PDB file of C-alpha atoms in Angstrom:
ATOM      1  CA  UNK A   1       5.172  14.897  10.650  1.00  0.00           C
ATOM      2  CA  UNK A   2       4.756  11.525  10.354  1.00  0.00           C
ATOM      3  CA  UNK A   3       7.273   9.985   7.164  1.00  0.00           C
ATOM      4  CA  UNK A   4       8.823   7.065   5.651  1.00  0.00           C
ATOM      5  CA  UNK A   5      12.143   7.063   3.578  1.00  0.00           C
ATOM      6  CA  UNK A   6      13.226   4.036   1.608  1.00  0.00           C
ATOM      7  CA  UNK A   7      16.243   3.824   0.269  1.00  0.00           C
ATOM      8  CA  UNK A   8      18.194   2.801  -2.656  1.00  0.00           C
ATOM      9  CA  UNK A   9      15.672   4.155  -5.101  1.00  0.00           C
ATOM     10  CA  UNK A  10      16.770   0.949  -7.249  1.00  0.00           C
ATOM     11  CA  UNK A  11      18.956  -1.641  -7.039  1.00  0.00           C
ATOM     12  CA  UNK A  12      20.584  -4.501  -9.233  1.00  0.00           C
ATOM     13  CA  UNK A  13      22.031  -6.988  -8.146  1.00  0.00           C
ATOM     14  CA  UNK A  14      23.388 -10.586  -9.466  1.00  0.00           C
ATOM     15  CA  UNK A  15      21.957 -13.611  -8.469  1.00  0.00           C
ATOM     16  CA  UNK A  16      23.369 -15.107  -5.529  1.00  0.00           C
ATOM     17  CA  UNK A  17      24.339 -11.873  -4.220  1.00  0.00           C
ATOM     18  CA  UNK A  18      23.449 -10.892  -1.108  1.00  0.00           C
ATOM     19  CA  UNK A  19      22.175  -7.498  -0.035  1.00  0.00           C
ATOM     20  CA  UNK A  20      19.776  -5.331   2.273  1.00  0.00           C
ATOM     21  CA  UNK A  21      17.260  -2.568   1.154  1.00  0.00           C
ATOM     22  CA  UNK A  22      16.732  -0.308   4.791  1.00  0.00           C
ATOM     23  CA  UNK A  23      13.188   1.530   5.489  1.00  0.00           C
ATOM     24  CA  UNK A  24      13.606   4.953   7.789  1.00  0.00           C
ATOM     25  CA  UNK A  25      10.519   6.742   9.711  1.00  0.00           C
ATOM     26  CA  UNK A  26       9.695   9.270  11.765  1.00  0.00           C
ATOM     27  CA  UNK A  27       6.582   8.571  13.122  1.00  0.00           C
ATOM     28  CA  UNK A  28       4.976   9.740  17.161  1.00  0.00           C
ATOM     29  CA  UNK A  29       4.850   6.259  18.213  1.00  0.00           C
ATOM     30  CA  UNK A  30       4.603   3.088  16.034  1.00  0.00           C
ATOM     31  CA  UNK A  31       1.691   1.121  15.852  1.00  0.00           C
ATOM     32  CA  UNK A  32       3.449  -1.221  13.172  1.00  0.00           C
ATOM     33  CA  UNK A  33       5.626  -1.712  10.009  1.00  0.00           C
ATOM     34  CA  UNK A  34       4.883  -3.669   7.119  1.00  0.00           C
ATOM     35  CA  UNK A  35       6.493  -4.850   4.238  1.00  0.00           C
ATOM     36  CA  UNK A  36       4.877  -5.303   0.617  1.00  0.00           C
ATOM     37  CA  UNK A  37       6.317  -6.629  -2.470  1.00  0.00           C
ATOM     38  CA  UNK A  38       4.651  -5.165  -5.558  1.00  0.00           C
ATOM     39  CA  UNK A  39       5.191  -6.366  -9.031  1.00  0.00           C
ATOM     40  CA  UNK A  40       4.441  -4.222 -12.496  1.00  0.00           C
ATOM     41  CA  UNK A  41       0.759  -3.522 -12.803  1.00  0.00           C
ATOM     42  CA  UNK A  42      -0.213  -5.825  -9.722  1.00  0.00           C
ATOM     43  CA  UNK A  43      -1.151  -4.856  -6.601  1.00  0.00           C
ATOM     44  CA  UNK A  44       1.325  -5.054  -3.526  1.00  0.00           C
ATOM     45  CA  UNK A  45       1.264  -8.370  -1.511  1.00  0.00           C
ATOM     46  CA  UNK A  46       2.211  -8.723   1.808  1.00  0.00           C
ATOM     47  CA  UNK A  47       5.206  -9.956   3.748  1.00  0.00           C
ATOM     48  CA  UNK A  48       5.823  -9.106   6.794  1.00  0.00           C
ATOM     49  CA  UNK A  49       4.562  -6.902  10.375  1.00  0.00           C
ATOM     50  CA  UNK A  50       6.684  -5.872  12.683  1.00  0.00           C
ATOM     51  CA  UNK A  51       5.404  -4.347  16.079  1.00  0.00           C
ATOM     52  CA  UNK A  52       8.623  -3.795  18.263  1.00  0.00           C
ATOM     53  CA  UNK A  53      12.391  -3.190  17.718  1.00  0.00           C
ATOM     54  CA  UNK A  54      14.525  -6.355  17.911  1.00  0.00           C
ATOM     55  CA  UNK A  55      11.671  -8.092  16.165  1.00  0.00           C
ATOM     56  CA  UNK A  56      12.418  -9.942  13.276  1.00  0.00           C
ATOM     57  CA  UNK A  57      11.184 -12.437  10.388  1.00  0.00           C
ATOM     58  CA  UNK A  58      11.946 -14.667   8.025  1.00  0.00           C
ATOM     59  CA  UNK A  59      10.297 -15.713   5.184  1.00  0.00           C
ATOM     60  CA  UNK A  60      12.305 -17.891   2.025  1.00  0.00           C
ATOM     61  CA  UNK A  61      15.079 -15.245   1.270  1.00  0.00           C
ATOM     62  CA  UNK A  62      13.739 -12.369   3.040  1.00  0.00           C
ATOM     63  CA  UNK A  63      14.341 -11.371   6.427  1.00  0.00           C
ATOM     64  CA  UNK A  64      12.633  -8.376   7.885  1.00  0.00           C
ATOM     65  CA  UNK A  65      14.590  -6.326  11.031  1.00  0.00           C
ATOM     66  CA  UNK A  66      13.186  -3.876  13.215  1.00  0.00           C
ATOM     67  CA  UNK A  67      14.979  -1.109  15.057  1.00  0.00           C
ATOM     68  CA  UNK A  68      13.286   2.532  16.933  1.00  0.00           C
ATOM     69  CA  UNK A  69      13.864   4.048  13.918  1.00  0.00           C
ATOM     70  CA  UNK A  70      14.506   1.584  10.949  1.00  0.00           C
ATOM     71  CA  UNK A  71      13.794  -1.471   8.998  1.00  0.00           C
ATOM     72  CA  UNK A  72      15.943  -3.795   6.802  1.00  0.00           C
ATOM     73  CA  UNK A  73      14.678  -5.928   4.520  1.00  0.00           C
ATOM     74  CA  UNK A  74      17.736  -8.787   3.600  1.00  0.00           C
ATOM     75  CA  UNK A  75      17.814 -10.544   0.963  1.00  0.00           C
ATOM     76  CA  UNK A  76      19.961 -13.619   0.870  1.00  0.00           C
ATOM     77  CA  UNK A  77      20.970 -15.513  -2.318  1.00  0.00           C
ATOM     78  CA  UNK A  78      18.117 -13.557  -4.658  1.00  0.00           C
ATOM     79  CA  UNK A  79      16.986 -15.344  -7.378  1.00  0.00           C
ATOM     80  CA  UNK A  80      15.613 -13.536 -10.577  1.00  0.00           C
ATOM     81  CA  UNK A  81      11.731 -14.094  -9.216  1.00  0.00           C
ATOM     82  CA  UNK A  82      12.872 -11.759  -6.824  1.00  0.00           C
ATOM     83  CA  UNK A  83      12.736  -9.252  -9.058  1.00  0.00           C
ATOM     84  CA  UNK A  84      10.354  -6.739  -7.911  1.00  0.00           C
ATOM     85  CA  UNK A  85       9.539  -3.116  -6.141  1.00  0.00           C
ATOM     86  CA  UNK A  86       9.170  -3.598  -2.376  1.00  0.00           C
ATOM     87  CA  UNK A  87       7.559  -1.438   0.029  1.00  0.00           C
ATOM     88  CA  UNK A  88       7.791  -0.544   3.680  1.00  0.00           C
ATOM     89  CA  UNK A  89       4.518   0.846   5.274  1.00  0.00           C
ATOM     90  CA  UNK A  90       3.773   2.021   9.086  1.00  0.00           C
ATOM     91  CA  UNK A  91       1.019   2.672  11.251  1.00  0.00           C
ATOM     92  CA  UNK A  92       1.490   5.308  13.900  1.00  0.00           C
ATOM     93  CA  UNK A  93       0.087   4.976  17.071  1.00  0.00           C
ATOM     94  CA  UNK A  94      -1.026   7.998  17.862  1.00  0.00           C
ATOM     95  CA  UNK A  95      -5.230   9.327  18.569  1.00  0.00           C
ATOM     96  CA  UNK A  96      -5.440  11.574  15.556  1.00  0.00           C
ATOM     97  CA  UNK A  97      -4.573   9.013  13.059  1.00  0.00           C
ATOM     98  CA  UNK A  98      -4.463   5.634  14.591  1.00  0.00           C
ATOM     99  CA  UNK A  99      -5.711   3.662  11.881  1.00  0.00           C
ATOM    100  CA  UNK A 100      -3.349   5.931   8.715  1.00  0.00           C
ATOM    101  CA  UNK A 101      -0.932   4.105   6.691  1.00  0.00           C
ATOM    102  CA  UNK A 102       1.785   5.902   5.275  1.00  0.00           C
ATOM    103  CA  UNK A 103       4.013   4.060   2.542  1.00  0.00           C
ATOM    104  CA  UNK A 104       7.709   4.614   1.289  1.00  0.00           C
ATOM    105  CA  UNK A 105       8.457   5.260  -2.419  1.00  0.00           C
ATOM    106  CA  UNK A 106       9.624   1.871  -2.772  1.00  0.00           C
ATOM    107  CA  UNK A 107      12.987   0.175  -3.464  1.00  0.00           C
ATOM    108  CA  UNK A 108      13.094  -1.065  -7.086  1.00  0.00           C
ATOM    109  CA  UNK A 109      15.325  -4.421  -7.297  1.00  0.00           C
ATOM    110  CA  UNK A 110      16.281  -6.547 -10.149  1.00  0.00           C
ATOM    111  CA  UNK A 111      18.139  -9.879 -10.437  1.00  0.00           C
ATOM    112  CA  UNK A 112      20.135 -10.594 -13.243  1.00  0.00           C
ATOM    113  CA  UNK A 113      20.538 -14.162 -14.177  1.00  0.00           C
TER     114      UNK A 113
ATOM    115  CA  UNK B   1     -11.642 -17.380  -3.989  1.00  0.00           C
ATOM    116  CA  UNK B   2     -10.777 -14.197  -1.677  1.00  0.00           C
ATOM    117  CA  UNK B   3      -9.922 -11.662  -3.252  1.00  0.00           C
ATOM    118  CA  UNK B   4     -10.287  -7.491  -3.420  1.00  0.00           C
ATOM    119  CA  UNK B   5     -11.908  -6.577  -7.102  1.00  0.00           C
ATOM    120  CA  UNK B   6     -12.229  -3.240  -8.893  1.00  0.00           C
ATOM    121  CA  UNK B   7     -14.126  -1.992 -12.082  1.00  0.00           C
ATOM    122  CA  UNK B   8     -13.657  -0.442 -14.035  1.00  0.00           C
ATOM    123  CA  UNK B   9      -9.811  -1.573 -14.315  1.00  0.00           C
ATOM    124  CA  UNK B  10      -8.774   1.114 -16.966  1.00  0.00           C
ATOM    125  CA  UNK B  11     -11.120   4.585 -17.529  1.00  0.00           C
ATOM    126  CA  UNK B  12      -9.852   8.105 -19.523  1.00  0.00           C
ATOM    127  CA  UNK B  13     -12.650  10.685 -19.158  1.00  0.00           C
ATOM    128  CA  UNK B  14     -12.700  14.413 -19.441  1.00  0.00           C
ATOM    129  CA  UNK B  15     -12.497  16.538 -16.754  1.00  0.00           C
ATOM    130  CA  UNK B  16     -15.495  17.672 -14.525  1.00  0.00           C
ATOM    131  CA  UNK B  17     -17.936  14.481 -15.735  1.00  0.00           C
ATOM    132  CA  UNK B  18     -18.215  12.615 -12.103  1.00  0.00           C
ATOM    133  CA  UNK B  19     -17.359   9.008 -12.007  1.00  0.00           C
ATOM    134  CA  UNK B  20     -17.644   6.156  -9.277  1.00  0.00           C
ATOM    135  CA  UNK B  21     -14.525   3.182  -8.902  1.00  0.00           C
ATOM    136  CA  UNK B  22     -16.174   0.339  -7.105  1.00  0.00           C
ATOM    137  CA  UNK B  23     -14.361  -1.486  -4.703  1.00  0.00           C
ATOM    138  CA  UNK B  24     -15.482  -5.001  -3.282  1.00  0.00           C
ATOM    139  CA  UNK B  25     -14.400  -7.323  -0.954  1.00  0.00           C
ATOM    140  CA  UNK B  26     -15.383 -11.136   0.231  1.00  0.00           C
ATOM    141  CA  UNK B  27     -13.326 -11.682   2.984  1.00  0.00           C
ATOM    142  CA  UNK B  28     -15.740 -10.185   5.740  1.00  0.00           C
ATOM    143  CA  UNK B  29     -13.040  -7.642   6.315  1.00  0.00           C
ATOM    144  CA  UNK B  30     -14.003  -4.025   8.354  1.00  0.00           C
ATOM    145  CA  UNK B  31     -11.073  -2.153   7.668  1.00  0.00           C
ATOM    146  CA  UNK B  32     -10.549  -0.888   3.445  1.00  0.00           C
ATOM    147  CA  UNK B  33      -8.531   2.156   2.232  1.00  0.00           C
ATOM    148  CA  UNK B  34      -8.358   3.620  -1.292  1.00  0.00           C
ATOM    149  CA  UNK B  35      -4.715   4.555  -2.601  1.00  0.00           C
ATOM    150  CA  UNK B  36      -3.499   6.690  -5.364  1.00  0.00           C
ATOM    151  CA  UNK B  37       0.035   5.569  -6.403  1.00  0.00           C
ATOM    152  CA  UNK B  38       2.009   8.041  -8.677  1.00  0.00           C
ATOM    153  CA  UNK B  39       6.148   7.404 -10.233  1.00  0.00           C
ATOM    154  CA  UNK B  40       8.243   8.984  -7.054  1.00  0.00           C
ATOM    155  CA  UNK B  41       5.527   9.041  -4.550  1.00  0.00           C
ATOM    156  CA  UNK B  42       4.730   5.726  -4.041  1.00  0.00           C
ATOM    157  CA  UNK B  43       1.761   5.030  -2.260  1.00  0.00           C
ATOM    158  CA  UNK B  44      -0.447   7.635  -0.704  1.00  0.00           C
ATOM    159  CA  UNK B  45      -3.350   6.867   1.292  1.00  0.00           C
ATOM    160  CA  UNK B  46      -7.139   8.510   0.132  1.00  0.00           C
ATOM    161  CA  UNK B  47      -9.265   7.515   2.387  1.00  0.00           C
ATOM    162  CA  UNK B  48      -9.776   4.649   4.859  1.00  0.00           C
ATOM    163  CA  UNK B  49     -12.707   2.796   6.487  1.00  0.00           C
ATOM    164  CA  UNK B  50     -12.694   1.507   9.889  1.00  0.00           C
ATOM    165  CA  UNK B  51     -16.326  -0.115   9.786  1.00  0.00           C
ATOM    166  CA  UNK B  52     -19.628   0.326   7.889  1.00  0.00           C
ATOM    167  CA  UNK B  53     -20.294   4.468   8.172  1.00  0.00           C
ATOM    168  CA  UNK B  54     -17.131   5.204  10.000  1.00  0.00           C
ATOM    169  CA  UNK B  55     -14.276   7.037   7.565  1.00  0.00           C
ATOM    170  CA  UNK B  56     -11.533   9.202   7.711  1.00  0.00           C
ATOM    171  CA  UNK B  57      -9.494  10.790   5.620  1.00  0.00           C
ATOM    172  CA  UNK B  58      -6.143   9.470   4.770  1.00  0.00           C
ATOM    173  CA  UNK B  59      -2.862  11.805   3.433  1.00  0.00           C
ATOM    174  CA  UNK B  60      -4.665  13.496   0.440  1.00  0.00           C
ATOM    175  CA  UNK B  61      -8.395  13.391   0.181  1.00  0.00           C
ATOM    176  CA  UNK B  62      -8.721  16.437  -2.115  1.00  0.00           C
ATOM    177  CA  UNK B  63     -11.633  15.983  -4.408  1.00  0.00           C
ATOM    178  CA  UNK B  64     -12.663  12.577  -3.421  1.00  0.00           C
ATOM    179  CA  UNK B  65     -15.329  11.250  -1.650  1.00  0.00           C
ATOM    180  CA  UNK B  66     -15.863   7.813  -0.211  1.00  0.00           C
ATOM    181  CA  UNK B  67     -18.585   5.885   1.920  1.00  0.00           C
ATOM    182  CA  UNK B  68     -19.421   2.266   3.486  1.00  0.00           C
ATOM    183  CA  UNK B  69     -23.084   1.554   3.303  1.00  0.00           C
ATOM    184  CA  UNK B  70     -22.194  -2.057   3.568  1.00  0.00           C
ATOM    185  CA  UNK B  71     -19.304  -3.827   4.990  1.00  0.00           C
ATOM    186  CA  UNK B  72     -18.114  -5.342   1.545  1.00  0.00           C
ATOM    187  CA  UNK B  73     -18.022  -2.498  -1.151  1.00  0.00           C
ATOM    188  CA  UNK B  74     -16.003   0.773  -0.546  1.00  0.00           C
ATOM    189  CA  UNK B  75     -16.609   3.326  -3.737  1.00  0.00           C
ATOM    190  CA  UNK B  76     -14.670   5.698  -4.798  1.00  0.00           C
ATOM    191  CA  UNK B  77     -16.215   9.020  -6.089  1.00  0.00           C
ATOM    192  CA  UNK B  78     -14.779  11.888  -8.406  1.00  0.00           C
ATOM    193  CA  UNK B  79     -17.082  14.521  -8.099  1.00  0.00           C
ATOM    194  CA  UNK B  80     -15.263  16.802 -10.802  1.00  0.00           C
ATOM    195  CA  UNK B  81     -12.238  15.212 -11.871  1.00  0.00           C
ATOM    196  CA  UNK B  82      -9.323  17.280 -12.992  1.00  0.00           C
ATOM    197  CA  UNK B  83      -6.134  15.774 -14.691  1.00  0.00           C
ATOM    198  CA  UNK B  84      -4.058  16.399 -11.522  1.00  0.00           C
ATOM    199  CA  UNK B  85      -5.896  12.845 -10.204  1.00  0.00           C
ATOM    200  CA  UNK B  86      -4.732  10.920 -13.499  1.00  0.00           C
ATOM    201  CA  UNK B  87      -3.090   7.898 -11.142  1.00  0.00           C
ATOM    202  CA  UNK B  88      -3.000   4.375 -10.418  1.00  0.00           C
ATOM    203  CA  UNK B  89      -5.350   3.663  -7.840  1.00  0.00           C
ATOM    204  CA  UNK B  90      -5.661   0.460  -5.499  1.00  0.00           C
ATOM    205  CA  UNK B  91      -8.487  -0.290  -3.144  1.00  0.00           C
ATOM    206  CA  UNK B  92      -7.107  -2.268   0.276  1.00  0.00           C
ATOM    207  CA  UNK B  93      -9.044  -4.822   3.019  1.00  0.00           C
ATOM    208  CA  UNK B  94      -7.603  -5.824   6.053  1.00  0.00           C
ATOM    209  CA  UNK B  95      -9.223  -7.320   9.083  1.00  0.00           C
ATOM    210  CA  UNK B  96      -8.968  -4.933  11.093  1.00  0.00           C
ATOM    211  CA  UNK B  97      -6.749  -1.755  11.558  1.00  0.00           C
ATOM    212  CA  UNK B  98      -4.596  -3.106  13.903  1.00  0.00           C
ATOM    213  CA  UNK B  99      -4.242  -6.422  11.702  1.00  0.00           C
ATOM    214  CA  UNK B 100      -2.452  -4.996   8.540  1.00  0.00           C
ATOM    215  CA  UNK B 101      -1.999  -7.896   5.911  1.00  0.00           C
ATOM    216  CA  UNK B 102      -3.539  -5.604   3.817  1.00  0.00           C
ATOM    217  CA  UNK B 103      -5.171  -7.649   0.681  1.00  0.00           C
ATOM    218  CA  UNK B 104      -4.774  -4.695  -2.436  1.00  0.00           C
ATOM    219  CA  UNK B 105      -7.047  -4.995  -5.740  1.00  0.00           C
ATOM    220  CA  UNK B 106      -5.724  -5.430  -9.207  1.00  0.00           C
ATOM    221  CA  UNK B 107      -5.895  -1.071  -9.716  1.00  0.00           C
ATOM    222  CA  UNK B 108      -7.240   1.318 -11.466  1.00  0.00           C
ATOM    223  CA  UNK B 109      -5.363   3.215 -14.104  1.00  0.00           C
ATOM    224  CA  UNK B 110      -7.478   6.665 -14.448  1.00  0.00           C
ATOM    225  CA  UNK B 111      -6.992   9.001 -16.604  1.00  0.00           C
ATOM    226  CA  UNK B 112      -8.441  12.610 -16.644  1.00  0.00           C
ATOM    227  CA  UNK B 113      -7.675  14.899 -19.728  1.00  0.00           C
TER     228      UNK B 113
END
């Protein structure tokens, strides 16, 4: 069965200090994996796809890494705006469900000042 | 301005009396998807749309039904709601399936007593 595992739950850290939030999945063959960022009562936004392992990318303070069977989303030097729940997401390539999503529970970060 | 809307943004009803979430989109997308998002389960997918009259069920269609008579809106029905689908729900767009920057609405907090 096709499943996504995020872990910590939650995490606080200070500003300026540097950490990684990691995304495991079991899925038949992987179409692709996304990250989201979601903030209270919003909808998520997007940040990132990533289609093979060694892929990676960059965005401000986040950096996105692929392997075959996880993802690590660094952060580097978080600032309080960081502050938010972010999500990992993948696609499995496979012909029963080639176009299903199946999202994590989240990772729950805070920033203190 | 592109964007994914819902409405109604908040509803509490009593179970059993049907009820209809819109979901609209202006970005000429093909592919939507309906979420329900509950605390510890993160994000589980409903239903998803690959094109006008082509759907599929997602994770946990259960008492919903969907359909795409035109490429922009993407309802959401409750035949007989029951208070086991009280949830936050978010309505998705994306290009395609295979292109997953998923654009999310602003949710729908249901509640079903």
């Amino acid at each position: 069965e096709d499943q996504v595992t995020q872990s910590p739950e939650a995490l606080r850290l200070q500003e300026g200090e540097s950490s990684s939030l990691n995304c495991s999945y079991t899925v038949s063959g992987l179409r692709g994996l996304f990250w989201y960022r979601q903030d209270p009562g919003k909808g998520p936004e997007f940040l990132f796809t990533l289609y093979s392992a060694g892929e990676e990318k960059e965005k401000e303070r986040l950096k996105a890494t692929l392997t075959k069977k996880e993802s690590f989303l660094h952060i580097t030097a978080p600032k309080p705006e960081d502050s938010a729940t972010y999500l990992c997401a993948v696609q499995a390539d496979s012909l029963s469900s080639a176009s299903k999503i199946i999202f994590g529970s989240g990772t729950r970060l805070s920033i203190r000042p | 301005e592109a964007q994914v809307t819902q409405n109604p943004r908040y509803l509490i009803t009593v179970t059993g009396k049907k009820l209809t979430v819109t979901c609209s989109q202006n970005m000429n997308h093909e592919y939507m998807s309906w979420y329900r998002q509950d605390p510890g389960l993160g994000l589980r997918q409903i239903y998803y749309s690959m094109n006008v009259e082509v759907t599929d069920k997602g994770d946990v269609p259960e008492g919903y039904k969907v359909s795409r008579k035109e490429k922009r809106n993407f309802p959401l029905i409750l035949e007989s709601p029951s208070p086991n689908q009280t949830s936050l729900y978010f309505c998705a767009s994306s290009l395609g399936a295979g292109n997953n920057e998923q654009f999310f609405g602003p949710g729908t907090r249901l509640t079903v007593l």
